[in-house]
Short mmCIF file of C-alpha atoms and ligand atoms in Angstrom, two decimals:
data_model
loop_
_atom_site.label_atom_id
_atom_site.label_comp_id
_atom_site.label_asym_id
_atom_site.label_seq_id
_atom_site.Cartn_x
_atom_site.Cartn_y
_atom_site.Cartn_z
CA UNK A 1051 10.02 -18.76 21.98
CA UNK A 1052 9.16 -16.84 18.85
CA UNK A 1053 9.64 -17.73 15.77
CA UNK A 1054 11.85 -14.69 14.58
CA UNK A 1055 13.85 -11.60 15.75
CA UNK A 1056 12.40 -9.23 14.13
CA UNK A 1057 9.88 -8.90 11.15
CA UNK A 1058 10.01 -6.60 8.44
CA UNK A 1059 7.03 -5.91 7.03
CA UNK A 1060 7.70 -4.67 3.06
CA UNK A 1061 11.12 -4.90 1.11
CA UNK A 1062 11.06 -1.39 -0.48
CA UNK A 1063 14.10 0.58 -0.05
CA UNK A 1064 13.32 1.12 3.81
CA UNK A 1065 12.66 -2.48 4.52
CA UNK A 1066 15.39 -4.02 2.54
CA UNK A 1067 18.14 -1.28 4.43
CA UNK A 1068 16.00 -1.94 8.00
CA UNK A 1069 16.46 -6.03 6.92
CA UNK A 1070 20.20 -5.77 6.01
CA UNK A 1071 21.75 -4.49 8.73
CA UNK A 1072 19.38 -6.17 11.26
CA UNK A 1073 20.83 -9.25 9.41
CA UNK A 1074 24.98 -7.77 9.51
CA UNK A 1075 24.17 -7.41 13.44
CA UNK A 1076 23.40 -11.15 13.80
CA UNK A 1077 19.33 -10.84 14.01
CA UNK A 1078 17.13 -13.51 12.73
CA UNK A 1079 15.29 -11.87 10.26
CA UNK A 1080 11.80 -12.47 8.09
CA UNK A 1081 11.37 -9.76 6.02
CA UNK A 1082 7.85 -10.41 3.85
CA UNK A 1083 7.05 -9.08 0.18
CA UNK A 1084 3.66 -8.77 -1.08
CA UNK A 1085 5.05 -8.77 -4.38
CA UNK A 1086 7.60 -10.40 -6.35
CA UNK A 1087 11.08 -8.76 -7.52
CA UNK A 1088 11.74 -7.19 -9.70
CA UNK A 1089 8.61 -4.97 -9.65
CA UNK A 1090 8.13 -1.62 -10.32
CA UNK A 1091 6.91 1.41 -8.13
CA UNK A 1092 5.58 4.70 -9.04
CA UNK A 1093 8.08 6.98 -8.51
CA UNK A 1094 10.49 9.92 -9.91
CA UNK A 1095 13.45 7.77 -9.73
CA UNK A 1096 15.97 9.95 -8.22
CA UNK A 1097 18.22 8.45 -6.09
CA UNK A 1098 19.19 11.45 -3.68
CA UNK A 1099 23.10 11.74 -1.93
CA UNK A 1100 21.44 10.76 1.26
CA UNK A 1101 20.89 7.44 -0.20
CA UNK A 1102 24.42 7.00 -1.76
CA UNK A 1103 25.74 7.23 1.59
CA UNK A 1104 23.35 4.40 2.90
CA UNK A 1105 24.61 2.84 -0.27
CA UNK A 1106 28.37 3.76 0.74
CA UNK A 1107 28.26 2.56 4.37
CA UNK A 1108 26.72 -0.94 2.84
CA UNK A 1109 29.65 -1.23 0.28
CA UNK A 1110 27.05 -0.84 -2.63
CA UNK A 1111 28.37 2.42 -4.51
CA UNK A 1112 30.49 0.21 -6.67
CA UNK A 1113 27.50 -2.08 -8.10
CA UNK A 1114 25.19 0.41 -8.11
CA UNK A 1115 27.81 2.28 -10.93
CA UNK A 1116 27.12 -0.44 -13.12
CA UNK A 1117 23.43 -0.55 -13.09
CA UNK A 1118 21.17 0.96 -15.66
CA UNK A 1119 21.15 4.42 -14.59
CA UNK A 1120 22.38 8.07 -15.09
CA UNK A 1121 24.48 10.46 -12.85
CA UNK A 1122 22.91 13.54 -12.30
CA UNK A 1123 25.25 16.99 -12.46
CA UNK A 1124 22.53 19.70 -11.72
CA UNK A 1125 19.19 20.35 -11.79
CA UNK A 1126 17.21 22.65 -14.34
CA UNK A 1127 14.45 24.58 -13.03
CA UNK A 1128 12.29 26.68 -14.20
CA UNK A 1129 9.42 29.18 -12.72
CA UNK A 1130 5.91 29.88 -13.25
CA UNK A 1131 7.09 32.90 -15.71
CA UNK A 1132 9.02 30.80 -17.89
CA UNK A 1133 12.45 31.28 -16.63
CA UNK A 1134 15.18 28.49 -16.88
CA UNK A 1135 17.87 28.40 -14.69
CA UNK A 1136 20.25 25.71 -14.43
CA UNK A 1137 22.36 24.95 -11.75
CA UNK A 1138 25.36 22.65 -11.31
CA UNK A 1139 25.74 20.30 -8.54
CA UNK A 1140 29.29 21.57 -6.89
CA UNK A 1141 31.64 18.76 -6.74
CA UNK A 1142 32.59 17.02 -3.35
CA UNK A 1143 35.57 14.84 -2.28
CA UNK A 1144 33.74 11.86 -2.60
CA UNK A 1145 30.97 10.85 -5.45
CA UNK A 1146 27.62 12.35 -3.35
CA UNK A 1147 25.66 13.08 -6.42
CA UNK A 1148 22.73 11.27 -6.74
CA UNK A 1149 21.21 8.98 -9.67
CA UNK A 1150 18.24 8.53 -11.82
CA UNK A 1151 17.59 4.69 -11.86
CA UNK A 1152 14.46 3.36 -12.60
CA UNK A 1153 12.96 1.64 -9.59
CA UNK A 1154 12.41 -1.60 -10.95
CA UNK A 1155 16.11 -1.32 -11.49
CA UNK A 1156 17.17 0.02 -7.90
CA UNK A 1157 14.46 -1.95 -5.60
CA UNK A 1158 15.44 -5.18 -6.94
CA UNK A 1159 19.06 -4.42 -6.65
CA UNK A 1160 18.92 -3.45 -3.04
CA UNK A 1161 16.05 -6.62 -2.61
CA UNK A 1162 18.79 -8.77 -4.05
CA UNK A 1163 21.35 -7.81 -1.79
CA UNK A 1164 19.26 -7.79 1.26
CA UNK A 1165 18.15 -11.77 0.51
CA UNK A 1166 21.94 -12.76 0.35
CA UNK A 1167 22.40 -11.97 3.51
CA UNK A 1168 22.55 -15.20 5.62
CA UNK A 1169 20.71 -14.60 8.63
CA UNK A 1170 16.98 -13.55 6.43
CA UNK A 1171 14.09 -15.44 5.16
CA UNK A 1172 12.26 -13.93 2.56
CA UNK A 1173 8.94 -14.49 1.64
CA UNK A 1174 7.79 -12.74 -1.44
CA UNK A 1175 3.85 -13.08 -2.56
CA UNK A 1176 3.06 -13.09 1.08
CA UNK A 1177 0.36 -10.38 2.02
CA UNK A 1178 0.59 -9.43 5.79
CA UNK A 1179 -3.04 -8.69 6.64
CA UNK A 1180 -2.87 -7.86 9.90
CA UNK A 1181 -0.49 -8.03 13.52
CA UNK A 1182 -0.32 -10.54 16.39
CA UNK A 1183 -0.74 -9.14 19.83
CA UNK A 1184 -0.49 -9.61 23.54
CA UNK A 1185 -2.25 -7.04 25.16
CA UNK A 1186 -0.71 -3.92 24.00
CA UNK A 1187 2.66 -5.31 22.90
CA UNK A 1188 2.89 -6.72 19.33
CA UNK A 1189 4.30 -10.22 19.02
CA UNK A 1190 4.08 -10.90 15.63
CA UNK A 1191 2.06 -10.77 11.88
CA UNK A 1192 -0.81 -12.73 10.42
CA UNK A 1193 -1.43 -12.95 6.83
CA UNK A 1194 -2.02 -15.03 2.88
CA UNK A 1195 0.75 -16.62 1.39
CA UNK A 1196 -0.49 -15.51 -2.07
CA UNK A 1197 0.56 -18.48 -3.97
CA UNK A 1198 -0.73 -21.44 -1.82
CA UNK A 1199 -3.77 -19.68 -0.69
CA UNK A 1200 -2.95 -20.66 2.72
CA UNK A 1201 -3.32 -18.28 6.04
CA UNK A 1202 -0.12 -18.37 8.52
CA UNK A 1203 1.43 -16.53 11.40
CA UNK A 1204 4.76 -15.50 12.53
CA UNK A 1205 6.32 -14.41 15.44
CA UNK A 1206 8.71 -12.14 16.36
CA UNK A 1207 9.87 -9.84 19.24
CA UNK A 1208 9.80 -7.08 17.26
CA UNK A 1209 7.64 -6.19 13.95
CA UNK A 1210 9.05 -3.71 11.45
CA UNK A 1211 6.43 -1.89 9.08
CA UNK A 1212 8.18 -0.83 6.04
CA UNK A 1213 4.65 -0.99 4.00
CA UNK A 1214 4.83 2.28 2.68
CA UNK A 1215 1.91 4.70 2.50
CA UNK A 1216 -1.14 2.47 2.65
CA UNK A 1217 1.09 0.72 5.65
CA UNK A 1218 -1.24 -2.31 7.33
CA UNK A 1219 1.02 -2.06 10.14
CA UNK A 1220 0.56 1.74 10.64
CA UNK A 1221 -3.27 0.77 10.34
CA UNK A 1222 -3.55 -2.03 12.58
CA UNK A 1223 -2.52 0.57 15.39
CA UNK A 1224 -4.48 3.46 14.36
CA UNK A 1225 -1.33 5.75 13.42
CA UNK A 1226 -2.15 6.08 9.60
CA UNK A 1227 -3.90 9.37 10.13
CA UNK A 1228 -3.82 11.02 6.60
CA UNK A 1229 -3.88 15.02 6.93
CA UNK A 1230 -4.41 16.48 3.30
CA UNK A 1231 -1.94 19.27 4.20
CA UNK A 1232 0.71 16.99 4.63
CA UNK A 1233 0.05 14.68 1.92
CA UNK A 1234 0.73 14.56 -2.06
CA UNK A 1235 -1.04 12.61 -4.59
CA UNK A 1236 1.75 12.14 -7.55
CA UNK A 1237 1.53 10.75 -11.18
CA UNK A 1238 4.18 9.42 -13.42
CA UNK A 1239 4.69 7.93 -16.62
CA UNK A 1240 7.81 7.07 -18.87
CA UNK A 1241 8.59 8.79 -22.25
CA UNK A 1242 10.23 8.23 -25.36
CA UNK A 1243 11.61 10.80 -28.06
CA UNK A 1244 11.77 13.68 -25.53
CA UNK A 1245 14.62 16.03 -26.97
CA UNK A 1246 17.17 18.25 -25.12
CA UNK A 1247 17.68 15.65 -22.28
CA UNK A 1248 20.58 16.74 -20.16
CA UNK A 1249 22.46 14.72 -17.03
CA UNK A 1250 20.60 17.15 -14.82
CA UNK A 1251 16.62 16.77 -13.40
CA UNK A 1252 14.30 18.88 -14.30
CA UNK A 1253 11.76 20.86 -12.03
CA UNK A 1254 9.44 22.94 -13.57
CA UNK A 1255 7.11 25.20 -11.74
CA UNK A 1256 4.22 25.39 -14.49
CA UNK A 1257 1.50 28.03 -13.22
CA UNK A 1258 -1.01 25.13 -13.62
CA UNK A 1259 0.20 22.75 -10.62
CA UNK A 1260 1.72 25.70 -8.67
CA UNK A 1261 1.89 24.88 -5.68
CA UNK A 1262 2.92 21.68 -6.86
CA UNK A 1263 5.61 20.98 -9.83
CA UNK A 1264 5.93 18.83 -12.91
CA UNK A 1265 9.23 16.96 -13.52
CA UNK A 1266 11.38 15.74 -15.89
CA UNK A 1267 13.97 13.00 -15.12
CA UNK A 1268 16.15 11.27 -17.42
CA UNK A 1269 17.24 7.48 -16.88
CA UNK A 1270 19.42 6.77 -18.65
CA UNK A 1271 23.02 7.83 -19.67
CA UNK A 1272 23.87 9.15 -22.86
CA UNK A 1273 20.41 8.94 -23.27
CA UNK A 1274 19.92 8.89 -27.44
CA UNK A 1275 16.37 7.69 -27.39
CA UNK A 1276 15.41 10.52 -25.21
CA UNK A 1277 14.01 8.68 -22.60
CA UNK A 1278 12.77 10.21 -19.41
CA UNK A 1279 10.72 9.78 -16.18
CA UNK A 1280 8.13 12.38 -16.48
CA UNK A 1281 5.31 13.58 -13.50
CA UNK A 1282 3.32 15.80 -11.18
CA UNK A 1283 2.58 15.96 -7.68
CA UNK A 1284 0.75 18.21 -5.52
CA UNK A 1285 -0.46 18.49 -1.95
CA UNK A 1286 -3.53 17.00 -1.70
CA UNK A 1287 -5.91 19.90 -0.02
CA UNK A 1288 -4.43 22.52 -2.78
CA UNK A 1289 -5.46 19.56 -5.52
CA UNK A 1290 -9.33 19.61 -3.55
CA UNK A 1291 -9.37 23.22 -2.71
CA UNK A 1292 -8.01 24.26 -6.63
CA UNK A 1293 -10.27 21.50 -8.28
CA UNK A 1294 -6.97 20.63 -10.26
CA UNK A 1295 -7.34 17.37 -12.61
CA UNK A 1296 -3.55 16.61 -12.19
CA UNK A 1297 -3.23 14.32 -15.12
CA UNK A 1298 -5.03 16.91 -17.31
CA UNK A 1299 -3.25 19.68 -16.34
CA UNK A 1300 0.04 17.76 -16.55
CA UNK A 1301 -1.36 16.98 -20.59
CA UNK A 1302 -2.14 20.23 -20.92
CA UNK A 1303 1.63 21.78 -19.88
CA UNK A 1304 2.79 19.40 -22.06
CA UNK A 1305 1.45 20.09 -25.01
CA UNK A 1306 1.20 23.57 -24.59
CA UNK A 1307 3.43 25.07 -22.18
CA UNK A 1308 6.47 26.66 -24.43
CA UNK A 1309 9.49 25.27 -22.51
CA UNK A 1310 7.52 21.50 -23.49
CA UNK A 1311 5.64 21.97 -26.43
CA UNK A 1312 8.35 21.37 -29.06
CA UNK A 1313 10.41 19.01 -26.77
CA UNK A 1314 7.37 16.34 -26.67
CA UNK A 1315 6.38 16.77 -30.29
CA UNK A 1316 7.66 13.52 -31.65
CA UNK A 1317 7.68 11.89 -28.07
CA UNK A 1318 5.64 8.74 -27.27
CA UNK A 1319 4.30 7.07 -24.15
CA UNK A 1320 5.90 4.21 -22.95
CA UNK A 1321 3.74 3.38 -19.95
CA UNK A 1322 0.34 3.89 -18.52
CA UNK A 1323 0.10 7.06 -16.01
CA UNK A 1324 0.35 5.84 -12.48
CA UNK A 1325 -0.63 7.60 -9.28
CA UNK A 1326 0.62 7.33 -5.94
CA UNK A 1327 0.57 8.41 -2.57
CA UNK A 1328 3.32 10.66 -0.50
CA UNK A 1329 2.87 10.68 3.12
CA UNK A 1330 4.91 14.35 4.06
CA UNK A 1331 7.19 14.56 7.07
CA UNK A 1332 6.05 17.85 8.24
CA UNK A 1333 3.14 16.03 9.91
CA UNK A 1334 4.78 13.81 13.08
CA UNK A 1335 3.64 10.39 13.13
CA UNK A 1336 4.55 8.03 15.89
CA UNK A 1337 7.05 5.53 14.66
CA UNK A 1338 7.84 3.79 17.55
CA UNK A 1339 6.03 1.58 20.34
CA UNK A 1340 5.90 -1.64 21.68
CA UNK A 1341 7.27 -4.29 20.26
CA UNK A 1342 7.09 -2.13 16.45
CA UNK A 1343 8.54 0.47 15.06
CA UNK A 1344 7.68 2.16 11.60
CA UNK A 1345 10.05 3.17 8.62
CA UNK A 1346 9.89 5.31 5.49
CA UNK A 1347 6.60 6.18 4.09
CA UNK A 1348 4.83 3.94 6.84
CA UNK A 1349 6.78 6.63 8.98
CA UNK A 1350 5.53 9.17 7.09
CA UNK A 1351 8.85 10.77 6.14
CA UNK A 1352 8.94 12.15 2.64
CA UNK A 1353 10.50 15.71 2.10
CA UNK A 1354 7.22 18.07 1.83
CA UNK A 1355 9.41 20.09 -0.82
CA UNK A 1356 11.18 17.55 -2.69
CA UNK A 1357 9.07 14.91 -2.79
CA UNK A 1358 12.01 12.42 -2.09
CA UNK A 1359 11.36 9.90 0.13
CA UNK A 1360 14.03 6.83 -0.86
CA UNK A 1361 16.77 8.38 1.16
CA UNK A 1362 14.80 9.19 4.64
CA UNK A 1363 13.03 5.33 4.05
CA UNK A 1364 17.01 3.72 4.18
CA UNK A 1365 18.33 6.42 7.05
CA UNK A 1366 15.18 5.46 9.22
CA UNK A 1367 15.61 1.97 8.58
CA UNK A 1368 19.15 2.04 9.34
CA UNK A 1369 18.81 4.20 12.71
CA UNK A 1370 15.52 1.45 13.44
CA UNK A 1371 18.11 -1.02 12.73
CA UNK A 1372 20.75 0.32 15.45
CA UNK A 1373 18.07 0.81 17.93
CA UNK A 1374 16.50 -2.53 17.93
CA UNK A 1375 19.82 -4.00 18.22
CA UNK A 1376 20.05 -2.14 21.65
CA UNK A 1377 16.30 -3.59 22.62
CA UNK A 1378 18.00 -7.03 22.07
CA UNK A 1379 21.27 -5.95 23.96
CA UNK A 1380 18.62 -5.07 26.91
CA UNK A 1381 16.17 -8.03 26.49
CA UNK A 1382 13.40 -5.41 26.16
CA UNK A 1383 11.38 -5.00 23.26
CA UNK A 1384 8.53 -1.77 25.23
CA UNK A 1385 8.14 1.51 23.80
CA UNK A 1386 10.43 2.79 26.69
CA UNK A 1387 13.70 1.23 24.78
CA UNK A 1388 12.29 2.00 20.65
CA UNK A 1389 11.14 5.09 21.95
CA UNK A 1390 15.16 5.74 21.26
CA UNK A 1391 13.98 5.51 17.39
CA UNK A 1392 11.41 8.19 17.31
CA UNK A 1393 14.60 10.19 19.36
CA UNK A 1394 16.65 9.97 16.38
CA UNK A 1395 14.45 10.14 13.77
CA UNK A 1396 13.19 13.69 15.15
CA UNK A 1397 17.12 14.60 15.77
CA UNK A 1398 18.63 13.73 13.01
CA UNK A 1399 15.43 14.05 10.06
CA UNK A 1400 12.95 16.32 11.36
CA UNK A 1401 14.85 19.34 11.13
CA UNK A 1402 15.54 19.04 7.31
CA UNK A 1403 11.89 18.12 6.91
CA UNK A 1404 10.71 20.96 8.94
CA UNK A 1405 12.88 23.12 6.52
CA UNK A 1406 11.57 21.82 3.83
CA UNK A 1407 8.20 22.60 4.96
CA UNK A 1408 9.22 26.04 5.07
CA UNK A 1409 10.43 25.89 1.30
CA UNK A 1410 7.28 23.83 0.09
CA UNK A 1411 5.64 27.45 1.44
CA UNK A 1412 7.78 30.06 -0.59
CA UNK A 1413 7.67 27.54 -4.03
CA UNK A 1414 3.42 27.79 -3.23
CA UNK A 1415 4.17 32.00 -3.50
CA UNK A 1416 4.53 32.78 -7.36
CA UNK A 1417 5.46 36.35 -6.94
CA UNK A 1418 8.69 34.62 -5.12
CA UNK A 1419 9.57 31.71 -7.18
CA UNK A 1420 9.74 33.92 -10.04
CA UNK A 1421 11.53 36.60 -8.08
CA UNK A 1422 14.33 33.86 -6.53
CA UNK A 1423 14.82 31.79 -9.99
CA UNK A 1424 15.66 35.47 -11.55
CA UNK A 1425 18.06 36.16 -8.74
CA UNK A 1426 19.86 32.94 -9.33
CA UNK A 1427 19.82 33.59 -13.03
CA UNK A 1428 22.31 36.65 -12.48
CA UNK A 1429 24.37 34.87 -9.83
CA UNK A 1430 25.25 32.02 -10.59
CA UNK A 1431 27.31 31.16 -7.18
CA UNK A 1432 23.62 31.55 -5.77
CA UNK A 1433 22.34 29.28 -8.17
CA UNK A 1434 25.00 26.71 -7.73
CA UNK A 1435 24.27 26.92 -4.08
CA UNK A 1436 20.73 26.06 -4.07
CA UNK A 1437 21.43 23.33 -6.22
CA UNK A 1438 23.98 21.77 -4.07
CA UNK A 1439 21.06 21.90 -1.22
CA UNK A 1440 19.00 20.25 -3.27
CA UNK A 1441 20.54 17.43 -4.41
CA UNK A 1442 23.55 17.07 -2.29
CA UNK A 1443 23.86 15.06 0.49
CA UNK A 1444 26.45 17.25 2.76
CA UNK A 1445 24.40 20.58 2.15
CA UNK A 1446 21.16 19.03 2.09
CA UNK A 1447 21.33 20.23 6.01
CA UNK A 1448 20.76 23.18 5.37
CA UNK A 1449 17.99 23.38 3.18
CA UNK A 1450 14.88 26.09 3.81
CA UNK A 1451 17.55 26.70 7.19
CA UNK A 1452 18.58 30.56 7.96
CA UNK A 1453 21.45 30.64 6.41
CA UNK A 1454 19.86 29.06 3.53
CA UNK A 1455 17.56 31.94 3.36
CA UNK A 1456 19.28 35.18 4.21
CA UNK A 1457 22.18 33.91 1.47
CA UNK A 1458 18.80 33.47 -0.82
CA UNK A 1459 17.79 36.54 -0.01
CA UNK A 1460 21.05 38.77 0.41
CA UNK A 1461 23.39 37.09 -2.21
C1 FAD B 654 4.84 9.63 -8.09
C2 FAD B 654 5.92 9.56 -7.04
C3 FAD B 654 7.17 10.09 -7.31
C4 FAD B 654 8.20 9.99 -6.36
N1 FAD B 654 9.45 10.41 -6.69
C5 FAD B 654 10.47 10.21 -5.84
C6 FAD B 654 11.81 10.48 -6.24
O1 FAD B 654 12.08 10.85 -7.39
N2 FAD B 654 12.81 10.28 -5.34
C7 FAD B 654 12.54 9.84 -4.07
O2 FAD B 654 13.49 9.71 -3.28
N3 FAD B 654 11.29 9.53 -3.68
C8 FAD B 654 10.26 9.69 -4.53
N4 FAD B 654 8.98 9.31 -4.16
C9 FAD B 654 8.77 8.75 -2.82
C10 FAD B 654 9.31 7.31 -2.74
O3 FAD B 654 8.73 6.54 -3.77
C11 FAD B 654 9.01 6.67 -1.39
O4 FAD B 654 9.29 7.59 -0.37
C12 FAD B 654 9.82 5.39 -1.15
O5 FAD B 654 9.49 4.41 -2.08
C13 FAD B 654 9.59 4.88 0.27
O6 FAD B 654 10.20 3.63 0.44
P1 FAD B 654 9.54 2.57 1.43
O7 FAD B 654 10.48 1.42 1.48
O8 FAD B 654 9.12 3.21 2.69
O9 FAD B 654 8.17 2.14 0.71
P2 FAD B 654 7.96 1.42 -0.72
O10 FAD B 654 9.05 1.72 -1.64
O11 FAD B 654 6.58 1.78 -1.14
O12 FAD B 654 8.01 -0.14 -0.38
C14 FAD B 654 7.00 -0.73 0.41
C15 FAD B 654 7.01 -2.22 0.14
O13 FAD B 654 6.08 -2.85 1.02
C16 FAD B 654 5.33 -3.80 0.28
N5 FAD B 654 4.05 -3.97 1.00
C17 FAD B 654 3.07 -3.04 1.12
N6 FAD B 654 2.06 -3.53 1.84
C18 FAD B 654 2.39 -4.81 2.18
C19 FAD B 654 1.73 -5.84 2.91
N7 FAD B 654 0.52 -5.67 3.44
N8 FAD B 654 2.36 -7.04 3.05
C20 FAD B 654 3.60 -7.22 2.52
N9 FAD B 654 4.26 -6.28 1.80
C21 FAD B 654 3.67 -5.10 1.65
C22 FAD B 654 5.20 -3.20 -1.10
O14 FAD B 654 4.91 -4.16 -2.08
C23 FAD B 654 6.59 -2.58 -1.28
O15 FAD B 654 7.50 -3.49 -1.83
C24 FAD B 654 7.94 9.40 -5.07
C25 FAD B 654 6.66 8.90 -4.80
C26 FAD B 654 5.66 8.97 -5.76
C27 FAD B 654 4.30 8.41 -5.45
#
């Protein structure tokens, strides 16, 4: 007898997706929190199409309207020689466009909905510290209750580790490998007082943090206080092998890069800079084995051009979810049934991510960033199609793909 299902280890979008539909398939489910909700986590805030359809398929769209957040219609980029280019998001049949909403905001609303659901037990302030196991096969989670003080143990035919980057599941069995090409350190802060805010993000490709790029979201709609979600990221190896001091160099573009400069003038701070891991999914890790599987950034699968990583965390944890309903169908919890996970994941995510790769290449090339955001500039049905790759979920597909490139290249 165990004592659960299934345990999900971390109620972040992928754990809280994983946890929901384990719990709409009948499962008995702990899911446990290190922290409590509403929290925040560092993060751009955009809330890519792929997640709206996760959000669609769990009847969410509708709620999620009427949070605090902001629709986004395009995205405004600009490259390392100073040219803007902004590009509309081309409509679709249904609402795919994504959202800015501020994670404190979004978390808790999909944390909310995930405890509701009747067959979960939630334990928040509980710190797993490390997993159960019989022989090779894990059976289950140790850890503090961070309120009581007290040690405990759960079981559970199958562990979940939705722990993000720092993951103590991926740890415990020696598949948190970091490889500095395939990983981003990221900072953000929030701003007030930042003028000529738009519905669209903003990704700038400032010659400081080339290859990586400094953002600016805004998060709220009809945003009067000009209030925005403002960052950098960049691949960790670049950051070592550039000796780049990210949060200067962010500083410096904004105060005196000319597309900023004025913009910030009267802004102000409105939280500390935080930085943050971003384990890439051009680097494979193994997410499935027995009696665990891994999802989102425990999976490692954050878009190496992108940076987004919300979207792939609730699509892994629903295709986790669907598989481990088929270990309980077949009353076997080995890597030979999950293995079925690490199938889909590399069928149905990989290839975008491998694209990607490709793109987080060309955007590390100056000569070319300057050369394609000019391009776009005088064609605007090229420009409208890159921006539907990047932010819409039905042409996200094609991304960094061949026909992505020779209409970049040709158009
Ligand atoms: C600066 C920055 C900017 C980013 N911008 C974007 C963006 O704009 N859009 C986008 O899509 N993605 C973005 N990302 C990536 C995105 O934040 C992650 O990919 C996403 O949060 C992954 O979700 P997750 O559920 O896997 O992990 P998380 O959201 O990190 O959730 C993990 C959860 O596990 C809990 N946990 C961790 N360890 C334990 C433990 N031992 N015991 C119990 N609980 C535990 C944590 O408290 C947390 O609640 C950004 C990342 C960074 C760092």
């Amino acid at each position: 007898m165990t004592d659960f299902d299934v345990i999900v280890v971390g109620g972040g979008p992928g754990g809280s997706t994983t946890g929901v539909f384990l719990a709409k398939a009948g499962k008995k489910v702990l899911l446990l929190e290190k922290e409590q909700y509403p929290k925040d986590k560092t993060c751009g805030d955009a809330v890519s199409g792929k997640s709206v359809k996760i959000l669609r398929e769990l009847g969410l769209q509708k709620e999620m309207d009427q949070l605090e957040q902001i629709h986004i219609d395009g995205v405004t980029i600009s490259s390392p020689n100073g040219t803007l280019l902004d590009v509309n998001i081309p409509k679709t049949g249904v609402q795919n466009n994504g959202y800015v909403c501020k994670r404190m905001v979004y978390d808790n609303f999909l944390f909310q909905n995930m405890k509701k659901q009747k067959n979960i037990t939630v334990k928040e302030k509980f710190m797993v510290t490390g997993l159960l196991k019989e022989g090779d096969q894990v059976v289950g989670v140790k850890g503090k209750d961070l309120i009581s003080g007290k040690e405990e143990q759960y079981t559970a035919k199958i562990v979940v580790g939705a722990d993000s980057a720092h993951s103590i599941v991926a740890k415990e069995l020696g598949l948190n490998e970091i490889d500095e090409k395939h990983y981003i350190v990221a900072l953000r802060l929030y701003y007030e007082g930042v003028t000529d805010l738009t519905n669209k993000i903003e990704i700038h490709f400032v010659p400081e943090l080339i290859p990586g790029y400094f953002w600016i979201f805004p998060t709220i709609e009809g945003n009067q206080k000009g209030e925005c979600n403002v960052g950098v990221g960049m691949i960790v190896k670049d950051l070592k092998k550039k000796k780049v001091n990210l949060e200067k160099a962010m500083f410096k573009a904004i105060e005196e890069n000319p597309l900023f400069k004025e913009r910030f003038k009267n802004a102000k701070k409105v939280s500390p800079v935080k930085g943050w891991n971003l384990p890439l999914g051009s680097k494979v890790r193994k997410c499935a084995g027995n009696g665990f599987v891994l999802v989102g950034d425990a999976a490692s699968l954050i878009d190496p051009f992108t940076g987004e990583g919300i979207g792939n965390a609730m699509t892994s944890g629903k295709l986790a979810s669907e598989v481990i309903v088929k270990a309980f169908e077949k009353n076997d919890f080995s890597h030979s049934v999950l293995k079925e996970y690490q199938d889909q994941v590399e069928k149905i995510l990989r290839p975008e991510l491998m694209n990607s790769y490709k793109l987080q290449k060309v955007a590390s090339n100056t000569f070319l960033l300057n050369w394609v955001t000019g391009k776009a500039k005088r064609n605007p049905k090229l420009a409208d199609f890159i921006g539907g790759t990047l932010v819409n979920e039905n042409t996200q597909e094609k991304i960094g793909g061949l026909k992505f490139f020779i209409k970049i290249f040709f158009s």
